[in-house]
Short mmCIF file of C-alpha atoms in Angstrom, two decimals:
data_model
loop_
_atom_site.label_atom_id
_atom_site.label_comp_id
_atom_site.label_asym_id
_atom_site.label_seq_id
_atom_site.Cartn_x
_atom_site.Cartn_y
_atom_site.Cartn_z
CA UNK A 1234 -42.70 56.61 -20.66
CA UNK A 1235 -41.91 59.92 -22.33
CA UNK A 1236 -39.97 60.93 -19.21
CA UNK A 1237 -37.70 57.88 -19.06
CA UNK A 1238 -35.24 56.07 -21.30
CA UNK A 1239 -35.16 52.30 -20.70
CA UNK A 1240 -31.54 51.32 -21.35
CA UNK A 1241 -31.50 47.69 -20.21
CA UNK A 1242 -34.51 45.33 -20.18
CA UNK A 1243 -33.35 41.96 -21.46
CA UNK A 1244 -36.85 40.45 -21.79
CA UNK A 1245 -37.98 43.06 -24.34
CA UNK A 1246 -34.91 44.54 -26.08
CA UNK A 1247 -31.49 43.40 -27.25
CA UNK A 1248 -29.71 46.76 -27.14
CA UNK A 1249 -28.34 47.72 -23.76
CA UNK A 1250 -26.30 50.26 -21.83
CA UNK A 1251 -24.71 49.73 -18.44
CA UNK A 1252 -25.06 53.12 -16.76
CA UNK A 1253 -28.33 53.62 -14.92
CA UNK A 1254 -29.86 56.46 -12.98
CA UNK A 1255 -32.41 54.02 -11.54
CA UNK A 1256 -32.23 50.22 -11.56
CA UNK A 1257 -35.31 48.11 -10.79
CA UNK A 1258 -34.32 44.59 -9.79
CA UNK A 1259 -36.81 41.75 -9.39
CA UNK A 1260 -36.37 38.20 -8.16
CA UNK A 1261 -34.52 36.71 -5.20
CA UNK A 1262 -30.87 35.65 -5.17
CA UNK A 1263 -30.67 31.87 -5.50
CA UNK A 1264 -27.37 31.20 -7.32
CA UNK A 1265 -23.79 32.28 -6.61
CA UNK A 1266 -23.45 33.68 -10.14
CA UNK A 1267 -26.21 36.20 -9.43
CA UNK A 1268 -24.27 37.90 -6.63
CA UNK A 1269 -21.50 39.57 -8.72
CA UNK A 1270 -24.09 40.46 -11.36
CA UNK A 1271 -26.20 42.25 -8.75
CA UNK A 1272 -23.13 43.94 -7.27
CA UNK A 1273 -22.23 45.28 -10.71
CA UNK A 1274 -25.75 46.68 -11.16
CA UNK A 1275 -25.49 48.34 -7.73
CA UNK A 1276 -22.17 49.93 -8.67
CA UNK A 1277 -23.59 51.29 -11.93
CA UNK A 1278 -26.93 52.58 -10.60
CA UNK A 1279 -27.44 55.83 -8.72
CA UNK A 1280 -30.64 54.41 -7.21
CA UNK A 1281 -31.58 50.75 -6.78
CA UNK A 1282 -35.18 49.69 -6.24
CA UNK A 1283 -36.26 46.18 -5.22
CA UNK A 1284 -39.33 45.26 -7.26
CA UNK A 1285 -41.76 42.69 -5.92
CA UNK A 1286 -41.87 40.30 -2.96
CA UNK A 1287 -38.97 38.07 -4.03
CA UNK A 1288 -36.55 40.97 -4.43
CA UNK A 1289 -37.84 42.76 -1.30
CA UNK A 1290 -38.18 39.96 1.26
CA UNK A 1291 -37.04 36.76 -0.46
CA UNK A 1292 -40.55 35.55 -1.22
CA UNK A 1293 -41.77 32.04 -1.97
CA UNK A 1294 -38.33 30.96 -3.26
CA UNK A 1295 -37.03 31.04 0.31
CA UNK A 1296 -39.23 28.09 1.30
CA UNK A 1297 -36.40 25.86 0.06
CA UNK A 1298 -34.19 27.29 2.81
CA UNK A 1299 -35.85 24.87 5.24
CA UNK A 1300 -34.10 22.01 3.40
CA UNK A 1301 -30.49 21.12 2.64
CA UNK A 1302 -29.81 22.54 -0.82
CA UNK A 1303 -28.93 19.09 -2.22
CA UNK A 1304 -32.33 17.79 -1.11
CA UNK A 1305 -34.13 20.81 -2.58
CA UNK A 1306 -32.42 20.25 -5.94
CA UNK A 1307 -33.32 16.56 -5.94
CA UNK A 1308 -36.98 17.30 -5.20
CA UNK A 1309 -37.19 19.78 -8.08
CA UNK A 1310 -34.92 18.19 -10.69
CA UNK A 1311 -34.78 14.51 -9.71
CA UNK A 1312 -31.93 12.63 -11.40
CA UNK A 1313 -30.91 15.80 -13.26
CA UNK A 1314 -30.11 17.65 -10.03
CA UNK A 1315 -26.37 17.24 -10.65
CA UNK A 1316 -26.61 19.66 -13.59
CA UNK A 1317 -27.85 22.52 -11.42
CA UNK A 1318 -26.59 24.58 -8.52
CA UNK A 1319 -28.38 26.62 -5.90
CA UNK A 1320 -27.80 28.47 -2.64
CA UNK A 1321 -30.23 29.46 0.12
CA UNK A 1322 -32.50 32.11 -1.42
CA UNK A 1323 -32.36 35.67 -0.10
CA UNK A 1324 -33.67 39.16 -0.87
CA UNK A 1325 -31.35 41.47 -2.77
CA UNK A 1326 -30.83 43.60 0.37
CA UNK A 1327 -28.87 40.65 1.80
CA UNK A 1328 -26.28 41.23 -0.93
CA UNK A 1329 -26.29 44.98 -1.74
CA UNK A 1330 -27.80 48.17 -0.27
CA UNK A 1331 -31.33 48.87 -1.52
CA UNK A 1332 -32.62 52.44 -1.71
CA UNK A 1333 -36.36 51.85 -2.12
CA UNK A 1334 -38.88 49.02 -2.34
CA UNK A 1335 -41.97 48.33 -4.44
CA UNK A 1336 -43.42 45.44 -2.50
CA UNK A 1337 -46.01 42.75 -3.06
CA UNK A 1338 -46.74 39.67 -5.15
CA UNK A 1339 -47.43 41.00 -7.65
CA UNK A 1340 -46.28 44.58 -6.98
CA UNK A 1341 -49.03 47.18 -7.23
CA UNK A 1342 -48.88 49.13 -10.51
CA UNK A 1343 -50.05 52.38 -8.91
CA UNK A 1344 -47.31 52.15 -6.28
CA UNK A 1345 -44.65 51.47 -8.93
CA UNK A 1346 -45.75 54.56 -10.87
CA UNK A 1347 -45.76 56.62 -7.68
CA UNK A 1348 -42.19 55.57 -6.90
CA UNK A 1349 -41.00 56.30 -10.45
CA UNK A 1350 -42.62 59.75 -10.44
CA UNK A 1351 -41.10 60.62 -7.06
CA UNK A 1352 -37.61 59.54 -8.15
CA UNK A 1353 -37.88 61.51 -11.40
CA UNK A 1354 -38.76 64.58 -9.33
CA UNK A 1355 -35.86 63.98 -6.94
CA UNK A 1356 -38.20 63.21 -4.05
CA UNK A 1357 -38.28 60.37 -1.55
CA UNK A 1358 -41.19 58.03 -2.37
CA UNK A 1359 -43.82 57.87 0.34
CA UNK A 1360 -44.45 54.19 1.02
CA UNK A 1361 -47.10 53.06 3.55
CA UNK A 1362 -45.79 51.91 6.92
CA UNK A 1363 -49.05 50.92 8.58
CA UNK A 1364 -50.77 47.51 8.69
CA UNK A 1365 -53.04 46.07 6.03
CA UNK A 1366 -55.78 46.14 8.71
CA UNK A 1367 -56.13 49.89 8.13
CA UNK A 1368 -56.93 49.39 4.44
CA UNK A 1369 -59.19 46.46 5.28
CA UNK A 1370 -61.27 48.64 7.58
CA UNK A 1371 -61.43 51.40 4.96
CA UNK A 1372 -62.78 48.77 2.53
CA UNK A 1373 -65.44 47.93 5.16
CA UNK A 1374 -64.47 44.26 5.19
CA UNK A 1375 -65.54 41.83 7.90
CA UNK A 1376 -62.39 40.82 9.79
CA UNK A 1377 -61.31 37.39 8.59
CA UNK A 1378 -60.56 36.38 12.17
CA UNK A 1379 -64.29 36.67 12.76
CA UNK A 1380 -64.70 34.20 9.89
CA UNK A 1381 -62.42 31.62 11.51
CA UNK A 1382 -59.30 32.22 9.42
CA UNK A 1383 -55.75 33.21 10.32
CA UNK A 1384 -54.57 36.53 8.88
CA UNK A 1385 -51.23 38.36 8.77
CA UNK A 1386 -52.85 41.76 8.16
CA UNK A 1387 -52.11 43.15 11.66
CA UNK A 1388 -48.34 43.00 11.08
CA UNK A 1389 -48.05 43.25 7.26
CA UNK A 1390 -47.22 46.51 5.49
CA UNK A 1391 -50.17 48.11 3.69
CA UNK A 1392 -50.23 49.48 0.15
CA UNK A 1393 -52.10 46.69 -1.63
CA UNK A 1394 -55.56 48.07 -0.89
CA UNK A 1395 -56.32 44.87 1.08
CA UNK A 1396 -57.02 43.20 -2.27
CA UNK A 1397 -56.85 39.61 -0.99
CA UNK A 1398 -59.18 40.27 1.93
CA UNK A 1399 -61.63 42.24 -0.19
CA UNK A 1400 -61.72 39.23 -2.53
CA UNK A 1401 -62.73 36.95 0.35
CA UNK A 1402 -59.31 35.54 1.24
CA UNK A 1403 -56.84 36.56 3.97
CA UNK A 1404 -53.54 38.43 4.09
CA UNK A 1405 -50.60 36.23 3.09
CA UNK A 1406 -47.96 38.76 4.19
CA UNK A 1407 -46.48 39.24 0.71
CA UNK A 1408 -45.52 42.88 1.42
CA UNK A 1409 -43.42 41.99 4.46
CA UNK A 1410 -43.63 43.34 7.98
CA UNK A 1411 -44.31 46.93 8.91
CA UNK A 1412 -41.49 48.60 10.80
CA UNK A 1413 -41.82 47.76 14.50
CA UNK A 1414 -44.84 45.45 14.11
CA UNK A 1415 -47.15 45.21 17.11
CA UNK A 1416 -46.45 41.57 17.84
CA UNK A 1417 -48.20 41.63 21.21
CA UNK A 1418 -51.40 42.88 19.57
CA UNK A 1419 -51.21 40.09 16.97
CA UNK A 1420 -50.81 37.52 19.75
CA UNK A 1421 -53.82 38.98 21.58
CA UNK A 1422 -55.94 38.70 18.41
CA UNK A 1423 -54.83 35.09 17.89
CA UNK A 1424 -55.64 34.15 21.48
CA UNK A 1425 -59.04 35.85 21.27
CA UNK A 1426 -59.97 33.66 18.33
CA UNK A 1427 -58.49 30.43 19.66
CA UNK A 1428 -55.51 30.43 17.29
CA UNK A 1429 -51.83 29.89 17.98
CA UNK A 1430 -48.65 31.75 17.12
CA UNK A 1431 -47.46 28.58 15.39
CA UNK A 1432 -50.41 28.71 13.00
CA UNK A 1433 -49.58 32.31 12.10
CA UNK A 1434 -45.88 31.51 11.66
CA UNK A 1435 -46.66 28.67 9.25
CA UNK A 1436 -48.51 31.12 7.03
CA UNK A 1437 -45.82 33.74 7.58
CA UNK A 1438 -43.25 31.36 6.06
CA UNK A 1439 -44.93 31.40 2.63
CA UNK A 1440 -43.40 34.77 1.76
CA UNK A 1441 -41.23 35.58 4.78
CA UNK A 1442 -39.13 32.48 5.33
CA UNK A 1443 -35.92 34.50 4.95
CA UNK A 1444 -36.89 36.78 7.84
CA UNK A 1445 -38.04 33.81 9.91
CA UNK A 1446 -34.87 31.76 9.34
CA UNK A 1447 -32.65 34.83 9.88
CA UNK A 1448 -34.47 35.49 13.15
#
């Protein structure tokens, strides 16, 4: 904190400035009014970082993209739907260029600090680009496929320390895909354990609907 000056953080301070060296933006884009606001932030910031799953990959908000927007509003707001507006949700990279990402739901504190330190030193942050499976093996976990569950770890970007799997769950894919995921390997694993691609895709949609719909 002694190395940075927070000039705009509306949840915790009323004073603000509009010139940023680094802007951290969280949340997905789900209203038209958010687009020009984000574009203005991009114009004012030397570096823009997407913070968290919603900003990075669209996240859970994008589940509504499977419905007509009028229907989504009616489900959420009922008879008051007419007072609200919405658009198909999307990550901020669908609207403006993003320089770096701090992924996950929630984002990992240690990774956020690592990114901030690297940017302060003028370096490119080193972000993992290997599957969660690597961290799961390091943690000496029993593969969840062996326990009869479907997991997105083979194609999801690491960096979380396999926290969900170590806690007895499975990988939800909240950090998005690794670059060039080994899809054939994932299919082989699913077939080996009597699972289908459709089962994996249903789970993939929880955080990655934007990528799935865009595909």
